[in-house]
């Protein structure tokens, strides 16, 4: 797996672009991460919860019917949707909460947009008796009422953020202010492979269980490595989790799928890697979608979890060095894949994951039956069923 340099850079990407007061806080987290990541007691405790609580290892499922229907490459799904809480995010929050515990912190703060990271954080905090504060934009609170209730049910306090655009960016700002004031007893839990060093590296580490399992499972099932890996990319954590353990296996091709929204040409998308420029956002350098003043542009995706104007530094580096290719899938194509996987395999994917499924199906068609493709099914679609039903009802989406 790739490591950043001492200052947290992958090539020109990553680093720390934060107020000086945060440097000692990030140093403390870095030191703890380095001390514990390979520590036998820490690893044993993490493994225990990943097995007994999250339900790992989850299967690498061979999609016999879908493969037959497409009649191209063999399609396997890594079933992160079967984890407790229904997605990959829990791998990271369990890892980070154990680290916070080692640091003696009793209070966890996080920001959330769609609410999924908030729910995964609140879950880990309930399990480890941590006070849990979730910053969430007022606009997002209205849009994601059910996730707000879930977090509260899990014992978290959801703090409405009323400044600026009242969305994710403002929630990040408010969480960072809290951290600067309270860091002696507070730990900041970041939800994707983004943010200042060491977060992208730490999130890669905790999510890499996905790729480590998948590698072992495909060697058992097929006796060789896959030809392609495909995963959706929002901030990039489920994707880097699958990709990073295969980084050195140059024969394995890597494809990240970004949200193309209503089509790249309409400007309504969140395809940071496909058409963004290098810039600084939320404390680190990556490919971003920004205006001339350096302000993050409004982004759009039918998948709330992919709606982010930046992307992890490791992905930015994979793109520049050609280790991975990044493509985009539109809202329409993702919704078609959401329906297709449900019908053909009886698996309802998250709309985020449906982006990977959509591209995986297109790709498989062009390949031969002796080739192997692994798609990361980052989450289950139960959370999205109502949204799709409403889109069908008001004619925004027509089921073929
Ligand atoms: C949050 C989320 C994503 C996007 O986040 P990444 O950090 O890019 O993985 C993708 N799929 C699901 C199911 C999610 O909940």
Coordinates of C-alpha atoms and ligand atoms in Angstrom, one line a residue:
X1 CA 0.0 0.0 0.0
X2 CA 1.1 3.5 -0.7
X3 CA 2.1 5.7 2.2
X4 CA 2.3 9.5 2.1
X5 CA 5.6 11.2 2.8
X6 CA 6.4 12.7 6.2
X7 CA 4.4 15.8 5.6
X8 CA 1.4 13.9 4.4
X9 CA 1.9 14.3 0.6
X10 CA 1.1 11.9 -2.2
X11 CA 3.1 13.6 -4.9
X12 CA 1.8 17.2 -4.8
X13 CA -1.5 16.2 -3.1
X14 CA -2.5 16.1 0.5
X15 CA -0.6 18.0 3.2
X16 CA -2.1 20.2 5.9
X17 CA -3.6 23.6 5.0
X18 CA -5.0 24.5 8.5
X19 CA -4.9 27.2 11.1
X20 CA -1.7 26.9 13.2
X21 CA -3.6 26.0 16.3
X22 CA -4.6 22.7 14.7
X23 CA -1.1 21.5 13.9
X24 CA -0.4 20.1 17.4
X25 CA -3.8 18.5 17.4
X26 CA -3.1 16.7 14.1
X27 CA 0.4 15.8 15.3
X28 CA -1.2 14.1 18.4
X29 CA -3.5 12.1 16.1
X30 CA -0.6 11.2 13.8
X31 CA 1.6 10.0 16.6
X32 CA -1.2 7.8 18.0
X33 CA -2.0 6.4 14.6
X34 CA 1.7 5.4 14.1
X35 CA 1.9 4.0 17.5
X36 CA -1.2 1.8 17.3
X37 CA -1.8 0.9 13.7
X38 CA 0.3 -2.3 13.9
X39 CA 0.2 -2.7 17.7
X40 CA -1.0 -6.3 18.4
X41 CA -3.4 -5.4 21.2
X42 CA -5.0 -2.6 19.1
X43 CA -5.2 -4.9 16.0
X44 CA -6.8 -7.7 18.1
X45 CA -9.4 -5.4 19.5
X46 CA -10.2 -3.9 16.1
X47 CA -10.5 -7.4 14.6
X48 CA -12.8 -8.5 17.3
X49 CA -15.3 -5.7 16.6
X50 CA -15.0 -6.0 12.9
X51 CA -15.8 -9.7 13.2
X52 CA -18.4 -9.8 16.0
X53 CA -20.0 -6.4 15.6
X54 CA -19.7 -5.4 11.9
X55 CA -20.0 -8.9 10.6
X56 CA -16.7 -9.3 8.7
X57 CA -15.5 -10.8 6.5
X58 CA -18.4 -10.1 4.2
X59 CA -18.7 -12.2 1.0
X60 CA -17.1 -11.6 -2.4
X61 CA -20.2 -12.7 -4.3
X62 CA -20.0 -14.0 -7.9
X63 CA -23.0 -12.5 -9.8
X64 CA -23.8 -15.6 -11.9
X65 CA -27.0 -14.2 -13.4
X66 CA -25.7 -10.8 -14.2
X67 CA -22.5 -12.3 -15.7
X68 CA -24.7 -14.6 -17.9
X69 CA -27.0 -11.7 -18.9
X70 CA -24.2 -9.4 -19.9
X71 CA -22.1 -12.3 -21.3
X72 CA -18.7 -10.5 -20.9
X73 CA -16.3 -10.6 -18.0
X74 CA -17.1 -12.5 -14.7
X75 CA -18.6 -10.0 -12.2
X76 CA -17.9 -10.2 -8.5
X77 CA -19.4 -7.9 -5.8
X78 CA -17.6 -7.1 -2.6
X79 CA -20.6 -7.0 -0.2
X80 CA -19.9 -4.0 2.1
X81 CA -23.7 -3.6 2.0
X82 CA -23.9 -6.5 4.4
X83 CA -22.0 -4.8 7.2
X84 CA -23.8 -3.6 10.3
X85 CA -25.4 -0.2 9.5
X86 CA -25.4 -1.2 5.8
X87 CA -22.2 0.3 4.3
X88 CA -18.4 0.6 4.5
X89 CA -18.3 3.7 6.7
X90 CA -18.5 1.6 9.9
X91 CA -15.0 0.1 9.2
X92 CA -13.5 3.6 9.6
X93 CA -15.6 4.8 12.6
X94 CA -14.8 1.7 14.7
X95 CA -11.1 2.1 13.9
X96 CA -11.0 5.8 14.8
X97 CA -13.1 5.4 18.0
X98 CA -10.7 2.8 19.2
X99 CA -7.8 5.2 18.6
X100 CA -9.7 8.0 20.4
X101 CA -10.1 5.7 23.3
X102 CA -6.4 5.0 23.4
X103 CA -5.9 8.8 23.4
X104 CA -8.1 9.1 26.5
X105 CA -10.7 11.2 24.7
X106 CA -14.3 11.1 25.9
X107 CA -16.0 13.3 23.4
X108 CA -16.3 12.7 19.6
X109 CA -17.3 15.4 17.1
X110 CA -18.0 14.9 13.4
X111 CA -19.6 16.7 10.6
X112 CA -22.1 15.1 8.3
X113 CA -23.8 16.1 5.0
X114 CA -26.2 13.3 4.0
X115 CA -26.1 11.9 7.5
X116 CA -24.5 8.6 6.8
X117 CA -21.1 9.4 8.4
X118 CA -23.1 10.9 11.3
X119 CA -25.0 7.6 11.8
X120 CA -21.8 5.5 11.6
X121 CA -20.1 7.8 14.1
X122 CA -23.1 7.8 16.5
X123 CA -23.1 4.0 16.3
X124 CA -19.4 3.7 17.2
X125 CA -19.9 6.2 20.0
X126 CA -22.9 4.3 21.5
X127 CA -20.8 1.1 21.5
X128 CA -17.9 2.8 23.2
X129 CA -19.7 5.2 25.6
X130 CA -18.4 8.3 24.0
X131 CA -20.2 11.7 24.0
X132 CA -21.1 12.3 20.4
X133 CA -21.7 15.7 18.8
X134 CA -22.7 15.9 15.1
X135 CA -22.5 19.2 13.2
X136 CA -25.0 19.3 10.4
X137 CA -26.2 22.1 8.1
X138 CA -29.7 23.3 8.8
X139 CA -30.6 22.6 5.1
X140 CA -29.2 19.1 5.4
X141 CA -31.1 18.5 8.6
X142 CA -34.4 19.2 6.8
X143 CA -33.4 17.0 3.8
X144 CA -32.3 14.1 5.9
X145 CA -34.8 14.0 8.8
X146 CA -34.7 10.2 9.1
X147 CA -30.9 10.1 9.6
X148 CA -31.2 12.9 12.2
X149 CA -33.6 10.8 14.1
X150 CA -31.3 7.7 13.8
X151 CA -28.4 9.7 15.2
X152 CA -30.5 10.9 18.1
X153 CA -31.8 7.4 18.8
X154 CA -28.2 6.3 19.0
X155 CA -27.6 8.9 21.7
X156 CA -25.9 11.6 19.6
X157 CA -26.5 15.4 19.8
X158 CA -27.1 16.9 16.3
X159 CA -26.2 20.5 16.3
X160 CA -27.8 22.6 13.5
X161 CA -25.4 24.8 11.6
X162 CA -27.0 28.1 10.5
X163 CA -24.1 30.0 9.0
X164 CA -23.3 30.4 5.2
X165 CA -25.0 27.9 2.9
X166 CA -26.1 25.8 6.0
X167 CA -24.6 22.7 4.4
X168 CA -21.6 20.4 4.7
X169 CA -18.9 23.0 4.2
X170 CA -20.3 25.2 7.1
X171 CA -20.6 22.1 9.3
X172 CA -16.9 21.4 8.7
X173 CA -16.0 24.9 9.7
X174 CA -18.1 24.7 12.9
X175 CA -16.7 21.3 13.9
X176 CA -13.1 22.6 13.4
X177 CA -13.8 25.6 15.7
X178 CA -15.1 23.2 18.3
X179 CA -12.0 21.1 18.0
X180 CA -9.7 24.1 18.4
X181 CA -11.5 25.0 21.7
X182 CA -11.9 21.5 23.1
X183 CA -9.2 19.3 21.7
X184 CA -7.7 18.3 25.1
X185 CA -10.7 16.0 25.6
X186 CA -12.2 15.9 22.1
X187 CA -11.5 13.7 19.0
X188 CA -12.5 14.8 15.5
X189 CA -13.8 11.8 13.5
X190 CA -13.4 12.3 9.7
X191 CA -15.6 10.2 7.4
X192 CA -13.8 9.9 4.2
X193 CA -10.2 9.6 2.8
X194 CA -10.0 13.4 2.8
X195 CA -8.9 16.3 5.1
X196 CA -5.5 17.2 6.5
X197 CA -2.7 14.6 7.2
X198 CA -3.0 12.1 8.7
X199 CA -6.7 11.6 8.0
X200 CA -6.5 10.4 4.4
X201 CA -3.8 7.8 5.3
X202 CA -5.7 6.7 8.5
X203 CA -9.0 6.2 6.6
X204 CA -7.1 4.3 3.9
X205 CA -5.7 2.1 6.6
X206 CA -9.0 1.3 8.3
X207 CA -10.9 0.8 5.0
X208 CA -8.1 -1.3 3.4
X209 CA -9.7 -4.3 5.1
X210 CA -12.1 -4.3 2.0
X211 CA -9.3 -4.9 -0.5
X212 CA -7.3 -7.2 1.8
X213 CA -10.3 -9.5 2.1
X214 CA -11.2 -9.2 -1.6
X215 CA -7.7 -10.2 -2.6
X216 CA -7.8 -13.3 -0.4
X217 CA -11.3 -14.2 -1.6
X218 CA -10.6 -13.9 -5.3
X219 CA -7.4 -16.0 -5.0
X220 CA -9.6 -18.7 -3.3
X221 CA -12.4 -18.4 -5.8
X222 CA -10.5 -18.0 -9.1
X223 CA -6.9 -18.8 -8.2
X224 CA -5.7 -15.4 -9.5
X225 CA -6.0 -11.7 -9.2
X226 CA -8.8 -9.8 -10.9
X227 CA -8.3 -7.9 -14.2
X228 CA -10.3 -4.9 -13.0
X229 CA -11.4 -3.2 -9.7
X230 CA -14.3 -0.7 -9.9
X231 CA -15.6 1.5 -7.1
X232 CA -17.6 4.7 -6.8
X233 CA -15.7 7.8 -5.6
X234 CA -17.2 10.6 -3.4
X235 CA -14.4 11.5 -1.0
X236 CA -12.9 8.2 -2.0
X237 CA -12.9 6.0 1.1
X238 CA -14.6 2.9 -0.1
X239 CA -12.6 3.1 -3.3
X240 CA -9.2 3.5 -1.7
X241 CA -10.2 0.7 0.7
X242 CA -10.6 -1.7 -2.2
X243 CA -7.8 -0.3 -4.4
X244 CA -4.9 0.3 -2.0
X245 CA -4.0 -3.4 -1.3
X246 CA -3.7 -3.9 -5.0
X247 CA -1.5 -0.8 -5.6
X248 CA 1.6 -2.9 -6.3
X249 CA -0.2 -5.5 -8.5
X250 CA 0.3 -3.6 -11.7
X251 CA -1.6 -6.2 -13.8
X252 CA -4.8 -5.2 -11.9
X253 CA -6.4 -2.2 -13.6
X254 CA -8.2 0.3 -11.3
X255 CA -11.2 2.4 -12.2
X256 CA -12.9 5.0 -10.0
X257 CA -16.4 6.1 -10.9
X258 CA -17.4 9.7 -10.2
X259 CA -20.9 11.2 -10.1
X260 CA -21.6 12.6 -13.6
X261 CA -24.9 14.1 -12.3
X262 CA -27.1 15.4 -15.1
X263 CA -24.1 15.1 -17.5
X264 CA -20.6 16.7 -17.3
X265 CA -21.6 19.2 -20.0
X266 CA -24.5 20.6 -17.9
X267 CA -22.1 21.7 -15.0
X268 CA -24.5 19.8 -12.6
X269 CA -22.2 17.0 -11.4
X270 CA -19.5 16.3 -8.8
X271 CA -16.8 14.9 -11.0
X272 CA -13.8 16.5 -9.2
X273 CA -11.1 14.2 -10.8
X274 CA -12.6 14.1 -14.2
X275 CA -12.7 17.8 -14.8
X276 CA -11.4 19.5 -11.6
X277 CA -8.2 21.4 -11.1
X278 CA -5.6 21.0 -8.3
X279 CA -6.6 23.3 -5.4
X280 CA -7.0 23.4 -1.6
X281 CA -10.2 22.5 0.1
X282 CA -11.0 21.5 3.7
X283 CA -7.4 21.6 4.7
X284 CA -5.7 19.6 2.0
X285 CA -4.7 19.7 -1.7
X286 CA -6.5 17.6 -4.3
X287 CA -8.5 17.9 -7.5
X288 CA -11.4 20.2 -6.8
X289 CA -14.3 21.9 -8.4
X290 CA -13.8 25.6 -7.6
X291 CA -14.6 29.0 -9.0
X292 CA -12.0 31.7 -9.9
X293 CA -12.0 32.9 -6.2
X294 CA -11.1 29.5 -5.0
X295 CA -14.5 28.9 -3.5
X296 CA -15.9 25.3 -3.8
X297 CA -18.6 25.2 -6.5
X298 CA -22.1 23.9 -5.8
X299 CA -22.1 20.2 -6.8
X300 CA -24.9 17.8 -7.8
X301 CA -25.5 14.1 -7.7
X302 CA -28.6 12.0 -7.3
X303 CA -26.5 10.1 -4.6
X304 CA -26.2 12.3 -1.5
X305 CA -23.0 10.5 -0.4
X306 CA -21.1 11.4 -3.6
X307 CA -22.0 15.1 -3.5
X308 CA -18.5 16.5 -2.7
X309 CA -16.4 19.1 -4.6
X310 CA -13.1 17.5 -3.7
X311 CA -11.5 14.1 -3.5
X312 CA -8.9 12.2 -1.5
X313 CA -5.2 13.1 -2.2
X314 CA -4.3 9.5 -2.9
X315 CA -6.8 9.3 -5.7
X316 CA -5.5 12.6 -7.1
X317 CA -2.1 11.0 -7.1
X318 CA -3.3 7.8 -8.7
X319 CA -4.8 9.9 -11.5
X320 CA -1.7 11.9 -12.1
X321 CA 0.6 8.9 -12.2
X322 CA -1.9 6.9 -14.3
X323 CA -2.2 4.1 -11.7
X324 CA -6.0 4.5 -11.9
X325 CA -8.5 5.7 -14.4
X326 CA -11.4 7.9 -13.4
X327 CA -14.7 7.9 -15.3
X328 CA -18.2 9.3 -14.6
X329 CA -21.7 7.8 -14.6
X330 CA -24.8 10.0 -14.8
X331 CA -27.7 10.0 -12.4
X332 CA -29.8 8.3 -15.0
X333 CA -27.3 5.5 -15.6
X334 CA -26.9 5.0 -11.9
X335 CA -30.6 4.7 -11.4
X336 CA -30.9 2.2 -14.2
X337 CA -28.2 0.1 -12.5
X338 CA -30.0 0.4 -9.2
X339 CA -33.1 -1.2 -10.8
X340 CA -31.0 -3.8 -12.9
X341 CA -29.1 -5.2 -9.9
X342 CA -32.3 -5.4 -7.8
X343 CA -34.1 -7.3 -10.5
X344 CA -31.3 -9.6 -11.7
X345 CA -29.5 -10.5 -8.5
X346 CA -32.1 -9.5 -5.8
X347 CA -29.7 -7.0 -4.3
X348 CA -30.8 -3.4 -3.9
X349 CA -27.6 -1.3 -4.0
X350 CA -27.1 2.2 -2.5
X351 CA -27.4 4.9 -5.3
X352 CA -23.7 5.7 -4.6
X353 CA -22.7 2.1 -5.3
X354 CA -25.0 2.0 -8.3
X355 CA -22.5 4.3 -10.0
X356 CA -19.9 1.6 -9.7
X357 CA -22.4 -1.1 -10.8
X358 CA -23.4 0.9 -13.9
X359 CA -19.8 1.3 -15.0
X360 CA -18.9 -2.2 -14.1
X361 CA -21.7 -3.5 -16.3
X362 CA -20.6 -1.4 -19.3
X363 CA -17.0 -2.5 -18.9
X364 CA -17.8 -6.2 -18.5
X365 CA -19.7 -6.1 -21.8
X366 CA -16.4 -5.1 -23.6
X367 CA -14.3 -7.9 -21.9
X368 CA -14.1 -11.6 -22.5
X369 CA -15.5 -14.4 -20.3
X370 CA -12.1 -15.3 -18.9
X371 CA -11.6 -11.9 -17.4
X372 CA -12.6 -10.9 -13.9
X373 CA -14.1 -7.7 -12.5
X374 CA -14.6 -6.8 -8.9
X375 CA -17.1 -4.1 -8.1
X376 CA -17.3 -2.6 -4.6
X377 CA -20.9 -2.6 -3.4
X378 CA -20.2 0.1 -0.8
X379 CA -23.7 0.1 0.7
X380 CA -27.3 -1.2 0.6
X381 CA -30.1 0.8 -1.1
X382 CA -32.8 0.6 1.6
X383 CA -32.0 4.2 2.5
X384 CA -32.6 5.3 -1.1
X385 CA -35.9 3.4 -1.8
X386 CA -38.1 6.3 -0.8
X387 CA -36.1 8.8 -2.9
X388 CA -36.3 6.7 -6.0
X389 CA -40.1 6.0 -5.4
X390 CA -40.7 9.8 -5.2
X391 CA -38.7 10.3 -8.4
X392 CA -40.7 7.7 -10.2
X393 CA -44.0 9.1 -8.9
X394 CA -43.3 12.7 -10.1
X395 CA -41.9 11.5 -13.4
X396 CA -38.2 12.5 -12.7
X397 CA -37.2 8.9 -13.4
X398 CA -38.9 6.3 -15.6
X399 CA -38.2 2.7 -14.9
X400 CA -37.5 0.9 -18.1
Ligands
LIG1 C1 -20.7 7.8 2.0 C2 -20.8 6.7 0.9 C3 -20.1 6.7 -0.3 C4 -19.1 7.8 -0.6 O1 -18.1 8.0 0.2 P1 -16.6 7.5 -0.1 O2 -15.8 8.1 0.9 O3 -16.2 8.0 -1.5 O4 -16.6 6.0 -0.1 C5 -20.3 5.7 -1.1 N1 -21.2 4.7 -0.9 C6 -21.9 4.7 0.2 C7 -22.9 3.6 0.4 C8 -21.8 5.7 1.2 O5 -22.5 5.7 2.3

